[in-house]
GROMACS .gro file of C-alpha atoms in nm:
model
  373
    1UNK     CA    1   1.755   5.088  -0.615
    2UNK     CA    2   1.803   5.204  -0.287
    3UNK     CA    3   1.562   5.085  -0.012
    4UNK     CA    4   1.665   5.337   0.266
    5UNK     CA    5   1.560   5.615   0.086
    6UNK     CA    6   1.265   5.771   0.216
    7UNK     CA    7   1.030   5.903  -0.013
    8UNK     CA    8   0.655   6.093   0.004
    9UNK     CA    9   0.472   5.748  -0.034
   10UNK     CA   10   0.645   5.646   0.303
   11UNK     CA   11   0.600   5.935   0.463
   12UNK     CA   12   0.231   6.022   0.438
   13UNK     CA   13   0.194   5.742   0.685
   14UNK     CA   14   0.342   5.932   0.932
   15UNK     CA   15   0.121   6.211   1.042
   16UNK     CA   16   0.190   6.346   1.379
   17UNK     CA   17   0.045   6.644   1.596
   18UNK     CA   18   0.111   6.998   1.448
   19UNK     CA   19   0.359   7.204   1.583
   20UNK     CA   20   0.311   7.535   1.653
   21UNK     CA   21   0.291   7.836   1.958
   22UNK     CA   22   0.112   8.145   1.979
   23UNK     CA   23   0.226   8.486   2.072
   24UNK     CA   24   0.056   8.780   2.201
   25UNK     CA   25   0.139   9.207   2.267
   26UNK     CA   26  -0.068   9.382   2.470
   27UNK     CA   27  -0.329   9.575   2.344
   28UNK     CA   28  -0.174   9.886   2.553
   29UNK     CA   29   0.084   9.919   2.405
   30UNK     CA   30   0.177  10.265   2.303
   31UNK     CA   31   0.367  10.166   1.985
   32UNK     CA   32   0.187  10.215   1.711
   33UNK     CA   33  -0.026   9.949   1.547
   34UNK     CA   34   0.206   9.855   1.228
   35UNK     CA   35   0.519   9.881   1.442
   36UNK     CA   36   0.362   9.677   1.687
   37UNK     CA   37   0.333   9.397   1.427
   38UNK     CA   38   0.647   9.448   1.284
   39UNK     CA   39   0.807   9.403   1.642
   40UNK     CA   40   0.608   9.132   1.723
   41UNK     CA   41   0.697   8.924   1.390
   42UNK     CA   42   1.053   9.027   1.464
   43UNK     CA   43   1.041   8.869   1.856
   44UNK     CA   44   0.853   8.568   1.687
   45UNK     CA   45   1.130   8.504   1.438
   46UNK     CA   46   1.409   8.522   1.691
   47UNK     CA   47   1.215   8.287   1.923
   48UNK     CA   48   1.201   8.049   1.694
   49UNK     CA   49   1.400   7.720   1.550
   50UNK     CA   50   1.654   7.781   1.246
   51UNK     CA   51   1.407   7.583   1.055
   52UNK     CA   52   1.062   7.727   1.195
   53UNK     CA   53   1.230   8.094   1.103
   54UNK     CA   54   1.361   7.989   0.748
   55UNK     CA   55   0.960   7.853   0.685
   56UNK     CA   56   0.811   8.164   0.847
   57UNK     CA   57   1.057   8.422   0.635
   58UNK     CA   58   1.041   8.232   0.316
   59UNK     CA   59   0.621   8.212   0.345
   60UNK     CA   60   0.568   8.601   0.417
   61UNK     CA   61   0.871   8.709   0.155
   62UNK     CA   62   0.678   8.477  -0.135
   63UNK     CA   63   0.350   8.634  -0.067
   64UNK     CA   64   0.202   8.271   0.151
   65UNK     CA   65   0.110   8.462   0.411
   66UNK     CA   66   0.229   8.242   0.761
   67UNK     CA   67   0.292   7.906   0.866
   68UNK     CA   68  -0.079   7.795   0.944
   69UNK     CA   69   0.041   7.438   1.044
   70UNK     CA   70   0.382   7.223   1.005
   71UNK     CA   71   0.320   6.850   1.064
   72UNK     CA   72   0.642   6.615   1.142
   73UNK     CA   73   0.631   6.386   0.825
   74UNK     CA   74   0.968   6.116   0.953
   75UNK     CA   75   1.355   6.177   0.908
   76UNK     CA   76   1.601   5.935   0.745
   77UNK     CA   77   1.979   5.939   0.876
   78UNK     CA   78   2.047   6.304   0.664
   79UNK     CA   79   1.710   6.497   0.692
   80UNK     CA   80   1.406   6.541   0.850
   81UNK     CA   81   1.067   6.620   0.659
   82UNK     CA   82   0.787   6.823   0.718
   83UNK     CA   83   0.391   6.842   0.618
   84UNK     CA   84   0.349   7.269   0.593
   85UNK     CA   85   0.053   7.434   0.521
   86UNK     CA   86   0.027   7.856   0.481
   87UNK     CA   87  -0.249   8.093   0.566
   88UNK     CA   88  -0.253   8.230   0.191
   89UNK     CA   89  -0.149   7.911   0.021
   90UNK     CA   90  -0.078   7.958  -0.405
   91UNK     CA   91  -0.297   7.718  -0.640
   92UNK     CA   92  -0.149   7.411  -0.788
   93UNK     CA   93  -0.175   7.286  -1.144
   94UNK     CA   94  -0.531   7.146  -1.096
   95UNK     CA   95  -0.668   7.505  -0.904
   96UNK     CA   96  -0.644   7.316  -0.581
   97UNK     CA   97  -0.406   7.501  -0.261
   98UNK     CA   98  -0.099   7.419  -0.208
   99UNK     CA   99   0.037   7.246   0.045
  100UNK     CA  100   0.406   7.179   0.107
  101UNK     CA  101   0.671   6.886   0.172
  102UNK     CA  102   0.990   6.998   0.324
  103UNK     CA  103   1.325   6.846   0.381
  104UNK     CA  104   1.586   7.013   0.610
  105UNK     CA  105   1.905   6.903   0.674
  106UNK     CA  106   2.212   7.035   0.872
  107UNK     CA  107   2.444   7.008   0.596
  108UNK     CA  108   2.449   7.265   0.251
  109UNK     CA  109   2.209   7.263  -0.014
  110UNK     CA  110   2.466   7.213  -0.239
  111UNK     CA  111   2.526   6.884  -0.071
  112UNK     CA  112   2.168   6.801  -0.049
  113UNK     CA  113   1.914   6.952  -0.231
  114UNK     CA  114   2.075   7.078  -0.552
  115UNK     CA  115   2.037   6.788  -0.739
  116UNK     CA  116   1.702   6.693  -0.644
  117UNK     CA  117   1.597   7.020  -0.692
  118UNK     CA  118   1.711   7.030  -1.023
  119UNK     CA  119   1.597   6.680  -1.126
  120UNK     CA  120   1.241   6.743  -1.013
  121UNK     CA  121   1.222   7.070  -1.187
  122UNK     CA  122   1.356   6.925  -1.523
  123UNK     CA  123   1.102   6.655  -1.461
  124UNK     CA  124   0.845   6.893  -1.356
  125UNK     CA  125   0.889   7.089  -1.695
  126UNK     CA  126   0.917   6.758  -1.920
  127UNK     CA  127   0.563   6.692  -1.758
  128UNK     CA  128   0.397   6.970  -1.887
  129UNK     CA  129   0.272   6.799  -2.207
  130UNK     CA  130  -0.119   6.751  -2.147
  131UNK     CA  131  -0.332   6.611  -1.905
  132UNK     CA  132  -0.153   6.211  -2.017
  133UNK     CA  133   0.152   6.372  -1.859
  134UNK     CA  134   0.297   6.252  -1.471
  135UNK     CA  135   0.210   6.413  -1.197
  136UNK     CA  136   0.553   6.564  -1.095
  137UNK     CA  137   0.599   6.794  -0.747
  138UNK     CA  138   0.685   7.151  -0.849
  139UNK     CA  139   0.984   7.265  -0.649
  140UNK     CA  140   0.902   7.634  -0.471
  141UNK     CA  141   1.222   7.691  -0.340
  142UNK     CA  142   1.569   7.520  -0.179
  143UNK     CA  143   1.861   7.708  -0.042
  144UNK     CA  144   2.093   7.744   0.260
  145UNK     CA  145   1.931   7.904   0.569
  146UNK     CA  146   1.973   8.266   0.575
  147UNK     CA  147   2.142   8.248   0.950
  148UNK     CA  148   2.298   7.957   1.097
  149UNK     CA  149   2.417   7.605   0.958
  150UNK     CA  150   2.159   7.382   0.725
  151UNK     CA  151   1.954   7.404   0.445
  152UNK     CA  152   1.600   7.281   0.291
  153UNK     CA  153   1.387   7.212  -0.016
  154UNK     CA  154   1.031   7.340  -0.047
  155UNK     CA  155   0.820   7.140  -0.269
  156UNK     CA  156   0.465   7.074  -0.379
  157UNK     CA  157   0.341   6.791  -0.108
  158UNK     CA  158   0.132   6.550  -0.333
  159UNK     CA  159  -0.145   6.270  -0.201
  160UNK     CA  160   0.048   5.985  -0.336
  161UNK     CA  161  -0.082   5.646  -0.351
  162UNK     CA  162   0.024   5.259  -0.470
  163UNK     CA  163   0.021   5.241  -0.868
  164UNK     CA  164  -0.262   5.226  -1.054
  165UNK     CA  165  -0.287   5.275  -1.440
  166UNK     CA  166   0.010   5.132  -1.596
  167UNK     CA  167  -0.160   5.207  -1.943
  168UNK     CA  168  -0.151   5.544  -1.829
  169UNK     CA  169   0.228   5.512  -1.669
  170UNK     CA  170   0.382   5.437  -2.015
  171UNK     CA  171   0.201   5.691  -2.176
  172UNK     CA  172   0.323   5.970  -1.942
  173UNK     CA  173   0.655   5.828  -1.956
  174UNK     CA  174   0.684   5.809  -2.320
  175UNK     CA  175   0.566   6.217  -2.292
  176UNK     CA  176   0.852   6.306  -2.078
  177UNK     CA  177   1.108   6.057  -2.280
  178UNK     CA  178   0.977   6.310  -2.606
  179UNK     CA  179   0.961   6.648  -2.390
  180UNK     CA  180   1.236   6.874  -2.619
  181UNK     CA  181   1.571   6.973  -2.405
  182UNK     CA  182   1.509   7.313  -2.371
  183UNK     CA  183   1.657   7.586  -2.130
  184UNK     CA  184   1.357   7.553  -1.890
  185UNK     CA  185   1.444   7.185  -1.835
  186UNK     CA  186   1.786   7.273  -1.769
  187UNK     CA  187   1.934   7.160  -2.139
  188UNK     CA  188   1.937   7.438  -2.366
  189UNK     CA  189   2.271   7.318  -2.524
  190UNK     CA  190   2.057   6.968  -2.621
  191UNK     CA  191   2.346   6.785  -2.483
  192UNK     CA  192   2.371   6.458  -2.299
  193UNK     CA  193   2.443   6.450  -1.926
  194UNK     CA  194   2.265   6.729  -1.649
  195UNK     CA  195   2.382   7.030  -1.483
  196UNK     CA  196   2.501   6.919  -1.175
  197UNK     CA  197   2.650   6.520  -1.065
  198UNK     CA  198   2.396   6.342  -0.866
  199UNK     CA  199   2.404   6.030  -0.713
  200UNK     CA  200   2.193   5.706  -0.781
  201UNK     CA  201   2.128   5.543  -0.470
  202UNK     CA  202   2.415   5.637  -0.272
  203UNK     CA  203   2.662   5.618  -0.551
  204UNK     CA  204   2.801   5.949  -0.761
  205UNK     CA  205   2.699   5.978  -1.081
  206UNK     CA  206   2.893   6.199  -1.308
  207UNK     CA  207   2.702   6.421  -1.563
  208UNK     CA  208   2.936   6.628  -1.763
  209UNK     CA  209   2.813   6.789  -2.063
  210UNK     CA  210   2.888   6.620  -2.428
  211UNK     CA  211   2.874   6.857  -2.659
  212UNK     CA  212   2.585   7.112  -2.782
  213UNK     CA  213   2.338   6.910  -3.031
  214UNK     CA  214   2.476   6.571  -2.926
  215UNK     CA  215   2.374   6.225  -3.144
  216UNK     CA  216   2.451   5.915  -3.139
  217UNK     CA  217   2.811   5.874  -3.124
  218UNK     CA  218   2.825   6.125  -2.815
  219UNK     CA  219   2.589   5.892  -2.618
  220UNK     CA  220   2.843   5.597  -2.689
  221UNK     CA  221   3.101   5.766  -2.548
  222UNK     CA  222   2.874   5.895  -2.242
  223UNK     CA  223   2.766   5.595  -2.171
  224UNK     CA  224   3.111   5.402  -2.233
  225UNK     CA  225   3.336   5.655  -1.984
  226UNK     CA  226   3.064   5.825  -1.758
  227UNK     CA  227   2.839   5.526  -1.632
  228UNK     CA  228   2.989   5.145  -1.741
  229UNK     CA  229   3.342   5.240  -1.722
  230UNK     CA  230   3.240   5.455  -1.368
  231UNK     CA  231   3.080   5.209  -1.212
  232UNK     CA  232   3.381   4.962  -1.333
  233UNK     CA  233   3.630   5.161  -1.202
  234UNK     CA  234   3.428   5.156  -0.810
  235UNK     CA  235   3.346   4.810  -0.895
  236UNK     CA  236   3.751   4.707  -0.881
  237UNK     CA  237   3.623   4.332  -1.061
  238UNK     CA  238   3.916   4.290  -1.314
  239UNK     CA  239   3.761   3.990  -1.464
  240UNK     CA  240   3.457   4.269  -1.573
  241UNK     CA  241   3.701   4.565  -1.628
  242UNK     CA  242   3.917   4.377  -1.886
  243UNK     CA  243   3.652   4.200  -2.051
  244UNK     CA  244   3.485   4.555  -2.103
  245UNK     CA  245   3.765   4.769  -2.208
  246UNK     CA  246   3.955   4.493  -2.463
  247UNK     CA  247   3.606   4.314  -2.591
  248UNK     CA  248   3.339   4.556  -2.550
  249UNK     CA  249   3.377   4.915  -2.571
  250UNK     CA  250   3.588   4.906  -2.847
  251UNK     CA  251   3.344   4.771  -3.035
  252UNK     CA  252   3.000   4.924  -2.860
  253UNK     CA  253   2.926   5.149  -3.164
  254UNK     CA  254   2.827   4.798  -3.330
  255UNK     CA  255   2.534   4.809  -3.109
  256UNK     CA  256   2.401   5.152  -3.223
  257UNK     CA  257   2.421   5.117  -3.592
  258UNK     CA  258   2.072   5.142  -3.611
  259UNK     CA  259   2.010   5.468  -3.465
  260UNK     CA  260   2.199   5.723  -3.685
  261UNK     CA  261   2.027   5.921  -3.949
  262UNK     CA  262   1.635   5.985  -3.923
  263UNK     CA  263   1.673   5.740  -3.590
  264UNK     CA  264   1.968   5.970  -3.451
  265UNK     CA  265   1.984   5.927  -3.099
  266UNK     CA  266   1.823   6.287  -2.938
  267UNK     CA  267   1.883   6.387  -2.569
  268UNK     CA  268   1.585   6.234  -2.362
  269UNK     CA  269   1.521   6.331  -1.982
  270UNK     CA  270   1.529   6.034  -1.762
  271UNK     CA  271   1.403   5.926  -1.460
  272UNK     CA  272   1.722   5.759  -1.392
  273UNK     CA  273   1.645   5.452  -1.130
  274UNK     CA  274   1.293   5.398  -1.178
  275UNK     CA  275   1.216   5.051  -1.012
  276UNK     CA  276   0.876   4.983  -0.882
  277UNK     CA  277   0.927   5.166  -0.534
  278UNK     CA  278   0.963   5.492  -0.666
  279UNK     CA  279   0.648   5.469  -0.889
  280UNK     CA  280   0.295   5.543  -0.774
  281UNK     CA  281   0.012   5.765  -0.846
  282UNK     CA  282  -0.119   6.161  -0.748
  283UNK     CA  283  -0.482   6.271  -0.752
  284UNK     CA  284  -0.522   5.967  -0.991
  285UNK     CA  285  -0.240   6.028  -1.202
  286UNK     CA  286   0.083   5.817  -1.236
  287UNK     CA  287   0.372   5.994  -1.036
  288UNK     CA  288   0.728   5.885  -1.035
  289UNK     CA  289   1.024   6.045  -0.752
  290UNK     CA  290   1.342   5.987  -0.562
  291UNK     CA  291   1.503   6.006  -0.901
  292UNK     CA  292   1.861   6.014  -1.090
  293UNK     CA  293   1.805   6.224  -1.328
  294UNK     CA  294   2.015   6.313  -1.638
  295UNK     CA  295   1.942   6.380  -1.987
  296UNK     CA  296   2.029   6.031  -2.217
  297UNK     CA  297   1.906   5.752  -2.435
  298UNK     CA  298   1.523   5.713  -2.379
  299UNK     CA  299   1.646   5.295  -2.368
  300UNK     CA  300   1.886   5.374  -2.070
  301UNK     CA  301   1.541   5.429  -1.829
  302UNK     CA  302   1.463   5.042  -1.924
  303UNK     CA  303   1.771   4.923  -1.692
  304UNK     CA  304   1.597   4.879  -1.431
  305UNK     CA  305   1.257   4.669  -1.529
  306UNK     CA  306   1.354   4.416  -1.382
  307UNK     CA  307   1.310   4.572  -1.069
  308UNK     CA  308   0.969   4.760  -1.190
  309UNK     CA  309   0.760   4.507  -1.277
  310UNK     CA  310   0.669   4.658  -1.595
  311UNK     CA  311   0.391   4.418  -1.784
  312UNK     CA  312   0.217   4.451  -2.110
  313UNK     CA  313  -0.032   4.723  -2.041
  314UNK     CA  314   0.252   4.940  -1.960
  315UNK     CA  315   0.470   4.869  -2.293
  316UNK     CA  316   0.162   4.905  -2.508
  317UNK     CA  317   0.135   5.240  -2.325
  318UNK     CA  318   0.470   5.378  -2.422
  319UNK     CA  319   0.531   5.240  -2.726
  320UNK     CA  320   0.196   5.396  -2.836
  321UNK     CA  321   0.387   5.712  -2.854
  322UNK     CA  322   0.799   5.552  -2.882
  323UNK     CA  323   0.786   5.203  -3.069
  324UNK     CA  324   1.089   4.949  -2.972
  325UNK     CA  325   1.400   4.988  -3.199
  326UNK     CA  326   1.544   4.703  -3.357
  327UNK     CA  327   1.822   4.711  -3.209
  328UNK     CA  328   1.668   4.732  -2.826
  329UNK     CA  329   1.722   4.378  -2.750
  330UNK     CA  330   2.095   4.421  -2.819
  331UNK     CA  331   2.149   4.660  -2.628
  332UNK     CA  332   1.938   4.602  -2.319
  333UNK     CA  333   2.260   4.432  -2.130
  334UNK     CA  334   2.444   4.728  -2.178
  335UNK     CA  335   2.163   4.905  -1.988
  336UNK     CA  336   2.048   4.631  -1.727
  337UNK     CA  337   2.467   4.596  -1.667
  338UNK     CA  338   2.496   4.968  -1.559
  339UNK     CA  339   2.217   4.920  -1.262
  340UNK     CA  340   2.394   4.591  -1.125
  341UNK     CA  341   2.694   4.736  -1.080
  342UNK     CA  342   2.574   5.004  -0.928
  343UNK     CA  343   2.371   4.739  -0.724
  344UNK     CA  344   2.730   4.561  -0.659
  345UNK     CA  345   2.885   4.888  -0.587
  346UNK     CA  346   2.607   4.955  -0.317
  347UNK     CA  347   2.495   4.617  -0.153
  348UNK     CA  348   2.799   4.373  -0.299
  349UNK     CA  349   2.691   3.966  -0.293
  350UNK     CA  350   2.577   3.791  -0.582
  351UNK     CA  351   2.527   4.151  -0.795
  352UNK     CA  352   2.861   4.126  -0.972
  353UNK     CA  353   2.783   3.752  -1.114
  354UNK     CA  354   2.490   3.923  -1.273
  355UNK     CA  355   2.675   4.210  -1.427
  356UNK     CA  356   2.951   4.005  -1.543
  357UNK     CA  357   2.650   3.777  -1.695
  358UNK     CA  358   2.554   4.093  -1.929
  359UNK     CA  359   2.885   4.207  -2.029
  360UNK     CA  360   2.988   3.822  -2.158
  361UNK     CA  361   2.581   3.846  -2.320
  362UNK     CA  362   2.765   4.187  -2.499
  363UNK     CA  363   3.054   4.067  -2.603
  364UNK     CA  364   2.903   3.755  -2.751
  365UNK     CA  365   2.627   4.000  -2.969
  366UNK     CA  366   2.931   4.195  -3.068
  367UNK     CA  367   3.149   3.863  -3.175
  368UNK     CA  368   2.836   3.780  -3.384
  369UNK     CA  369   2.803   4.093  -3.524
  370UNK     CA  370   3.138   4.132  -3.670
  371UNK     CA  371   3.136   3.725  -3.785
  372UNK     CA  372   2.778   3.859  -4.000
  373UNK     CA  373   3.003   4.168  -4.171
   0.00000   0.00000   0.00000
């Protein structure tokens, strides 16, 4: 969890007065009518802002028609966001127009926007399983500015409110959790891991590929070298890093003996740090953002409940569709131990006392599995 982040929630609170000029020719003019236009869009264009001429030449090159309005939406301490509306706006899901929220930033997409373009397209695409499914922003477009330094993300702008149905929460999350990895989604290997390293919070968080038609034992090792032993290894607590690498990940496949055959563990898309400020709801549907996504165990989204509030009605929503596995309990630590670290590696304080609370909780399951062999 990251509390600076801004997200669409915050933002709608913002509104602001619309920015915009006009710009006139002569009707005298002795160039001809087209050219005239043409000229005049041209003079417009150069008039403008970097990011006022990126909106403008992206809108009439996708067929949007012009900027009708752009509405200042807040900034954090790397972008700036925007409220944009176009003269011939495309239709959304639900047959409604389009409206868009951008982000702009002086540095590269690549830096940026890459992985949260990504994320919220694989999301997007996991979402599309019937009208129980979350209400995810489709992402028009993100890219470096044709001229100049800085770059932006285009994306569906969605009337998001506080939470509402958790019923209806679990059951859209269990949808996505079952969505197949597929080449649309960004997975067409069905692999663990994503296509690009993100970060969760303001941490990196490697996502290399395991290999194509991964199981069980490739999430073990995922999890063991690419988020624990990460985290560890930024953490720099050698009371946590010994006590994981000579009692505990030796032995993690001890926690996962359940889940091989029929139960084999299959590539889920996750969320990634879903804690209850980065859940709400969209034209009465639940909605979920500001994400960390990756493709993993569908158990590895629980890590954070106890940061979601996540009660009953929600549980007997998603297990509707994903029952618990007996060996959930077990390995819940693991899970909950990867998000305080990362909490520890963030905020520091009293974060590490919990983490190191869950590993010795792991290594005494482990002890009293072997003892029971």
């Amino acid at each position: 969890m990251n509390t600076t982040r801004i997200s669409n929630v915050a933002l709608l609170l913002t509104a602001s007065t619309p920015l915009g000029c006009c710009f006139g020719f002569s009707s005298f003019s002795p160039i001809s009518s087209s050219a005239t236009r043409l000229l005049g869009t041209q003079t417009q264009l150069a008039a403008m802002a970097p990011l006022d001429q990126e909106l403008e030449s992206w809108a009439s090159s996708a067929g949007y028609g012009q900027i009708d309005k752009a509405i200042p939406a807040g900034s954090s301490g790397w972008a700036s966001f925007r409220k944009v509306t176009v003269t011939n706006p495309p239709e959304s899901d639900d047959g409604k127009p389009v409206s868009f929220f951008v982000k702009s930033s002086s540095r590269s997409a690549e830096e940026m926007f890459l992985g949260e373009a990504l994320g919220l397209q694989a999301m997007y695409e996991c979402s599309q399983q019937g009208e129980d499914s979350l209400r995810i922003p489709k992402v028009y477009h993100y890219g470096d500015y044709s001229e100049g330094k800085g770059s932006l993300i285009i994306m569906e702008y969605l009337n998001l409110a506080g939470r509402s149905d958790d019923l209806a929460l679990g059951k859209a999350m269990a949808k996505m959790h079952l969505a197949p990895a597929t080449e649309k989604a960004g997975n067409p290997d069905k692999a663990f891991g994503f296509p690009v390293d993100n970060t969760i919070g303001g941490t990196p968080q490697p996502n290399p590929w395991t290999k194509p038609n991964s199981g069980t034992q490739e999430w073990i090792e995922f999890f063991r070298d690419h988020r624990i032993g990460h985290q560890l290894n930024l953490a720099g607590d050698s009371y946590c890093s010994n006590l994981w690498e000579n009692d505990i990940a030796p032995r993690l496949h001890l926690l996962f003996e359940d889940l091989h055959g029929e139960k084999e563990i299959k590539p889920s898309l996750l969320h990634g740090d879903l804690w209850s400020g980065n859940i709400g709801s969209a034209d009465g549907k639940p909605s979920i953002f500001d994400p960390a996504t990756y493709f993993g165990h569908h158990e590895a989204e629980w890590g954070m409940d106890w940061c979601a509030g996540l009660g009953k009605s929600f549980w007997d929503g998603y297990t509707s569709l994903i029952p618990k596995d007996e060996g959930f309990l077990d390995r819940k630590p693991l899970y909950d131990c990867y998000h305080q670290l990362n909490h520890y590696n963030l905020f520091g304080g009293g974060y590490i006392g919990s983490a190191r609370g869950h590993l010795e909780n792991l290594k005494k399951k482990l002890d009293a599995k072997e003892k029971a062999k």
